[in-house]
């Protein structure tokens, strides 16, 4: 048994230590937001956040995750109460087939946590590991801009808090 902390909940998983996190999320924990695209770290459809960094779940063995917080798209919000980045993607209608979108949202979430007001180039660079075969890149970039302002508005500045 390997203990994983996913979206704040601890799970005891009966799997080999070298099992990719993506398989455990989808097959054992019923978290199907992260998608299997290439399985090779080349598309980003499987992106989740581990200890604040966006990672490819298809390449991450669960043995590396002991004691580390894993966040999936399900951890950002719900259908009724989506998180700010999810809301921004919906408002900008930043999806066609939608296959890449959970990964894009997670990559954007990690980017905005470390760079709250990214330039266009920083957003492009930050999202670069993730691919969208439908070509919704301009809408995705608009969603990142919108998400950044939603997150900044939700986080009062130090000065305002004093
Ligand atoms: S499925 Fe993980 S990068 Fe493509
Ligand atoms: S919306 Fe279809 S792959 Fe991105």
mmCIF file of C-alpha atoms and ligand atoms in Angstrom:
data_model
loop_
_atom_site.group_PDB
_atom_site.id
_atom_site.type_symbol
_atom_site.label_atom_id
_atom_site.label_comp_id
_atom_site.label_asym_id
_atom_site.label_seq_id
_atom_site.Cartn_x
_atom_site.Cartn_y
_atom_site.Cartn_z
ATOM 1 C CA UNK A 1 0.000 0.000 0.000
ATOM 2 C CA UNK A 2 1.172 3.471 -0.836
ATOM 3 C CA UNK A 3 -0.351 6.526 0.793
ATOM 4 C CA UNK A 4 -1.215 9.409 -1.496
ATOM 5 C CA UNK A 5 -2.646 12.787 -0.591
ATOM 6 C CA UNK A 6 -4.912 13.910 -3.422
ATOM 7 C CA UNK A 7 -7.025 17.060 -3.227
ATOM 8 C CA UNK A 8 -6.456 17.125 0.525
ATOM 9 C CA UNK A 9 -7.622 13.566 1.127
ATOM 10 C CA UNK A 10 -5.393 10.666 2.060
ATOM 11 C CA UNK A 11 -5.753 7.461 0.047
ATOM 12 C CA UNK A 12 -4.110 4.082 0.584
ATOM 13 C CA UNK A 13 -3.421 2.728 -2.881
ATOM 14 C CA UNK A 14 -2.669 -0.908 -3.657
ATOM 15 C CA UNK A 15 -0.332 -0.471 -6.615
ATOM 16 C CA UNK A 16 3.302 -0.999 -7.574
ATOM 17 C CA UNK A 17 5.574 1.931 -6.670
ATOM 18 C CA UNK A 18 6.420 2.559 -10.321
ATOM 19 C CA UNK A 19 2.763 2.864 -11.348
ATOM 20 C CA UNK A 20 2.190 6.227 -13.056
ATOM 21 C CA UNK A 21 0.088 8.609 -11.000
ATOM 22 C CA UNK A 22 -2.287 9.039 -13.945
ATOM 23 C CA UNK A 23 -3.317 5.375 -13.822
ATOM 24 C CA UNK A 24 -3.969 5.548 -10.089
ATOM 25 C CA UNK A 25 -5.993 8.745 -10.393
ATOM 26 C CA UNK A 26 -8.196 7.394 -13.159
ATOM 27 C CA UNK A 27 -8.412 3.692 -12.329
ATOM 28 C CA UNK A 28 -8.232 3.594 -8.527
ATOM 29 C CA UNK A 29 -9.489 6.963 -7.326
ATOM 30 C CA UNK A 30 -12.117 7.665 -9.983
ATOM 31 C CA UNK A 31 -10.608 11.057 -10.797
ATOM 32 C CA UNK A 32 -10.992 11.193 -14.565
ATOM 33 C CA UNK A 33 -10.255 14.868 -15.155
ATOM 34 C CA UNK A 34 -6.624 14.248 -16.044
ATOM 35 C CA UNK A 35 -6.553 12.615 -19.472
ATOM 36 C CA UNK A 36 -4.317 10.049 -21.127
ATOM 37 C CA UNK A 37 -3.026 11.611 -24.326
ATOM 38 C CA UNK A 38 0.428 10.398 -25.307
ATOM 39 C CA UNK A 39 1.699 8.707 -22.152
ATOM 40 C CA UNK A 40 5.124 10.105 -23.022
ATOM 41 C CA UNK A 41 5.232 13.569 -21.483
ATOM 42 C CA UNK A 42 4.605 15.222 -24.826
ATOM 43 C CA UNK A 43 1.035 16.570 -24.729
ATOM 44 C CA UNK A 44 0.148 17.698 -21.196
ATOM 45 C CA UNK A 45 -3.373 16.241 -21.177
ATOM 46 C CA UNK A 46 -2.479 14.485 -17.900
ATOM 47 C CA UNK A 47 -1.132 17.573 -16.099
ATOM 48 C CA UNK A 48 -1.706 17.791 -12.341
ATOM 49 C CA UNK A 49 -0.041 19.847 -9.620
ATOM 50 C CA UNK A 50 2.364 18.267 -7.145
ATOM 51 C CA UNK A 51 3.610 20.451 -4.313
ATOM 52 C CA UNK A 52 2.821 23.562 -6.363
ATOM 53 C CA UNK A 53 4.443 22.469 -9.627
ATOM 54 C CA UNK A 54 2.677 21.280 -12.766
ATOM 55 C CA UNK A 55 3.769 17.740 -13.639
ATOM 56 C CA UNK A 56 2.897 15.108 -16.194
ATOM 57 C CA UNK A 57 0.939 12.479 -14.251
ATOM 58 C CA UNK A 58 1.661 9.927 -16.988
ATOM 59 C CA UNK A 59 5.386 10.105 -16.173
ATOM 60 C CA UNK A 60 5.213 10.450 -12.390
ATOM 61 C CA UNK A 61 5.567 7.188 -10.447
ATOM 62 C CA UNK A 62 3.531 7.155 -7.277
ATOM 63 C CA UNK A 63 6.633 6.226 -5.268
ATOM 64 C CA UNK A 64 7.806 9.836 -5.720
ATOM 65 C CA UNK A 65 4.689 11.244 -4.091
ATOM 66 C CA UNK A 66 4.973 10.131 -0.488
ATOM 67 C CA UNK A 67 3.911 13.011 1.741
ATOM 68 C CA UNK A 68 3.461 15.391 -1.203
ATOM 69 C CA UNK A 69 0.205 17.173 -1.994
ATOM 70 C CA UNK A 70 -1.317 16.220 -5.340
ATOM 71 C CA UNK A 71 -3.991 18.472 -6.816
ATOM 72 C CA UNK A 72 -6.127 17.479 -9.773
ATOM 73 C CA UNK A 73 -8.701 19.521 -11.634
ATOM 74 C CA UNK A 74 -11.354 18.055 -9.342
ATOM 75 C CA UNK A 75 -9.571 19.812 -6.467
ATOM 76 C CA UNK A 76 -9.982 23.282 -7.987
ATOM 77 C CA UNK A 77 -13.747 23.430 -7.789
ATOM 78 C CA UNK A 78 -16.986 21.705 -8.631
ATOM 79 C CA UNK A 79 -19.512 22.000 -11.413
ATOM 80 C CA UNK A 80 -21.658 24.189 -9.150
ATOM 81 C CA UNK A 81 -18.760 26.116 -7.664
ATOM 82 C CA UNK A 82 -15.879 26.222 -10.146
ATOM 83 C CA UNK A 83 -12.617 27.820 -9.107
ATOM 84 C CA UNK A 84 -11.413 31.103 -10.654
ATOM 85 C CA UNK A 85 -9.272 29.474 -13.348
ATOM 86 C CA UNK A 86 -12.072 27.085 -14.288
ATOM 87 C CA UNK A 87 -14.522 30.027 -14.426
ATOM 88 C CA UNK A 88 -12.190 31.994 -16.656
ATOM 89 C CA UNK A 89 -11.904 29.093 -19.121
ATOM 90 C CA UNK A 90 -15.695 28.757 -19.220
ATOM 91 C CA UNK A 91 -16.285 32.483 -19.659
ATOM 92 C CA UNK A 92 -13.792 32.663 -22.520
ATOM 93 C CA UNK A 93 -15.203 29.430 -23.987
ATOM 94 C CA UNK A 94 -11.629 28.214 -24.185
ATOM 95 C CA UNK A 95 -12.324 24.719 -25.484
ATOM 96 C CA UNK A 96 -13.387 22.831 -28.552
ATOM 97 C CA UNK A 97 -13.200 19.070 -27.989
ATOM 98 C CA UNK A 98 -12.043 19.755 -24.432
ATOM 99 C CA UNK A 99 -9.522 16.927 -24.242
ATOM 100 C CA UNK A 100 -6.579 19.172 -23.396
ATOM 101 C CA UNK A 101 -8.456 21.554 -21.120
ATOM 102 C CA UNK A 102 -8.045 19.953 -17.695
ATOM 103 C CA UNK A 103 -4.314 19.875 -18.298
ATOM 104 C CA UNK A 104 -4.322 23.471 -19.537
ATOM 105 C CA UNK A 105 -6.260 24.618 -16.463
ATOM 106 C CA UNK A 106 -3.809 22.885 -14.145
ATOM 107 C CA UNK A 107 -0.808 24.320 -16.001
ATOM 108 C CA UNK A 108 -2.404 27.783 -15.821
ATOM 109 C CA UNK A 109 -3.170 27.360 -12.114
ATOM 110 C CA UNK A 110 0.463 26.534 -11.350
ATOM 111 C CA UNK A 111 1.705 29.401 -13.540
ATOM 112 C CA UNK A 112 -0.542 31.965 -11.840
ATOM 113 C CA UNK A 113 0.432 30.766 -8.364
ATOM 114 C CA UNK A 114 4.040 31.700 -9.047
ATOM 115 C CA UNK A 115 3.431 34.566 -11.531
ATOM 116 C CA UNK A 116 0.191 36.342 -10.598
ATOM 117 C CA UNK A 117 0.376 38.909 -13.411
ATOM 118 C CA UNK A 118 2.093 37.169 -16.311
ATOM 119 C CA UNK A 119 2.964 38.934 -19.539
ATOM 120 C CA UNK A 120 1.683 37.419 -22.773
ATOM 121 C CA UNK A 121 5.099 35.855 -23.333
ATOM 122 C CA UNK A 122 5.220 34.456 -19.783
ATOM 123 C CA UNK A 123 1.787 32.881 -20.305
ATOM 124 C CA UNK A 124 2.888 31.368 -23.604
ATOM 125 C CA UNK A 125 6.082 30.032 -22.049
ATOM 126 C CA UNK A 126 4.244 28.744 -18.988
ATOM 127 C CA UNK A 127 1.676 26.832 -21.043
ATOM 128 C CA UNK A 128 4.186 25.693 -23.623
ATOM 129 C CA UNK A 129 4.484 22.055 -22.469
ATOM 130 C CA UNK A 130 0.744 21.550 -23.107
ATOM 131 C CA UNK A 131 -0.659 21.051 -26.593
ATOM 132 C CA UNK A 132 -4.126 21.739 -28.002
ATOM 133 C CA UNK A 133 -4.808 19.940 -31.236
ATOM 134 C CA UNK A 134 -7.989 21.998 -31.767
ATOM 135 C CA UNK A 135 -6.111 25.285 -31.956
ATOM 136 C CA UNK A 136 -7.913 27.125 -29.156
ATOM 137 C CA UNK A 137 -4.669 28.774 -28.064
ATOM 138 C CA UNK A 138 -5.868 32.369 -28.359
ATOM 139 C CA UNK A 139 -8.915 31.660 -26.224
ATOM 140 C CA UNK A 140 -6.786 29.776 -23.724
ATOM 141 C CA UNK A 141 -4.468 32.786 -23.446
ATOM 142 C CA UNK A 142 -7.505 35.028 -22.947
ATOM 143 C CA UNK A 143 -8.673 32.653 -20.199
ATOM 144 C CA UNK A 144 -5.304 32.883 -18.482
ATOM 145 C CA UNK A 145 -5.507 36.702 -18.560
ATOM 146 C CA UNK A 146 -9.024 36.585 -17.126
ATOM 147 C CA UNK A 147 -8.025 34.015 -14.483
ATOM 148 C CA UNK A 148 -5.085 36.178 -13.447
ATOM 149 C CA UNK A 149 -7.345 39.161 -12.793
ATOM 150 C CA UNK A 150 -9.918 37.026 -10.976
ATOM 151 C CA UNK A 151 -7.216 35.598 -8.723
ATOM 152 C CA UNK A 152 -5.651 38.998 -8.077
ATOM 153 C CA UNK A 153 -9.061 40.448 -7.233
ATOM 154 C CA UNK A 154 -9.679 37.584 -4.807
ATOM 155 C CA UNK A 155 -6.327 38.068 -3.063
ATOM 156 C CA UNK A 156 -6.294 41.413 -1.278
ATOM 157 C CA UNK A 157 -2.957 43.220 -1.404
ATOM 158 C CA UNK A 158 -0.924 43.547 1.737
ATOM 159 C CA UNK A 159 -1.589 47.262 1.835
ATOM 160 C CA UNK A 160 -5.333 46.791 1.512
ATOM 161 C CA UNK A 161 -5.302 44.185 4.252
ATOM 162 C CA UNK A 162 -3.619 46.542 6.745
HETATM 163 S S1 LIG B 1 -0.525 11.930 -21.449
HETATM 164 FE FE1 LIG B 1 0.951 12.776 -20.151
HETATM 165 S S2 LIG B 1 1.996 14.228 -21.379
HETATM 166 FE FE2 LIG B 1 0.626 13.255 -22.766
HETATM 167 S S1 LIG B 2 -9.781 21.771 -27.132
HETATM 168 FE FE1 LIG B 2 -9.434 19.952 -28.282
HETATM 169 S S2 LIG B 2 -7.364 19.465 -27.830
HETATM 170 FE FE2 LIG B 2 -7.639 21.395 -26.938
#
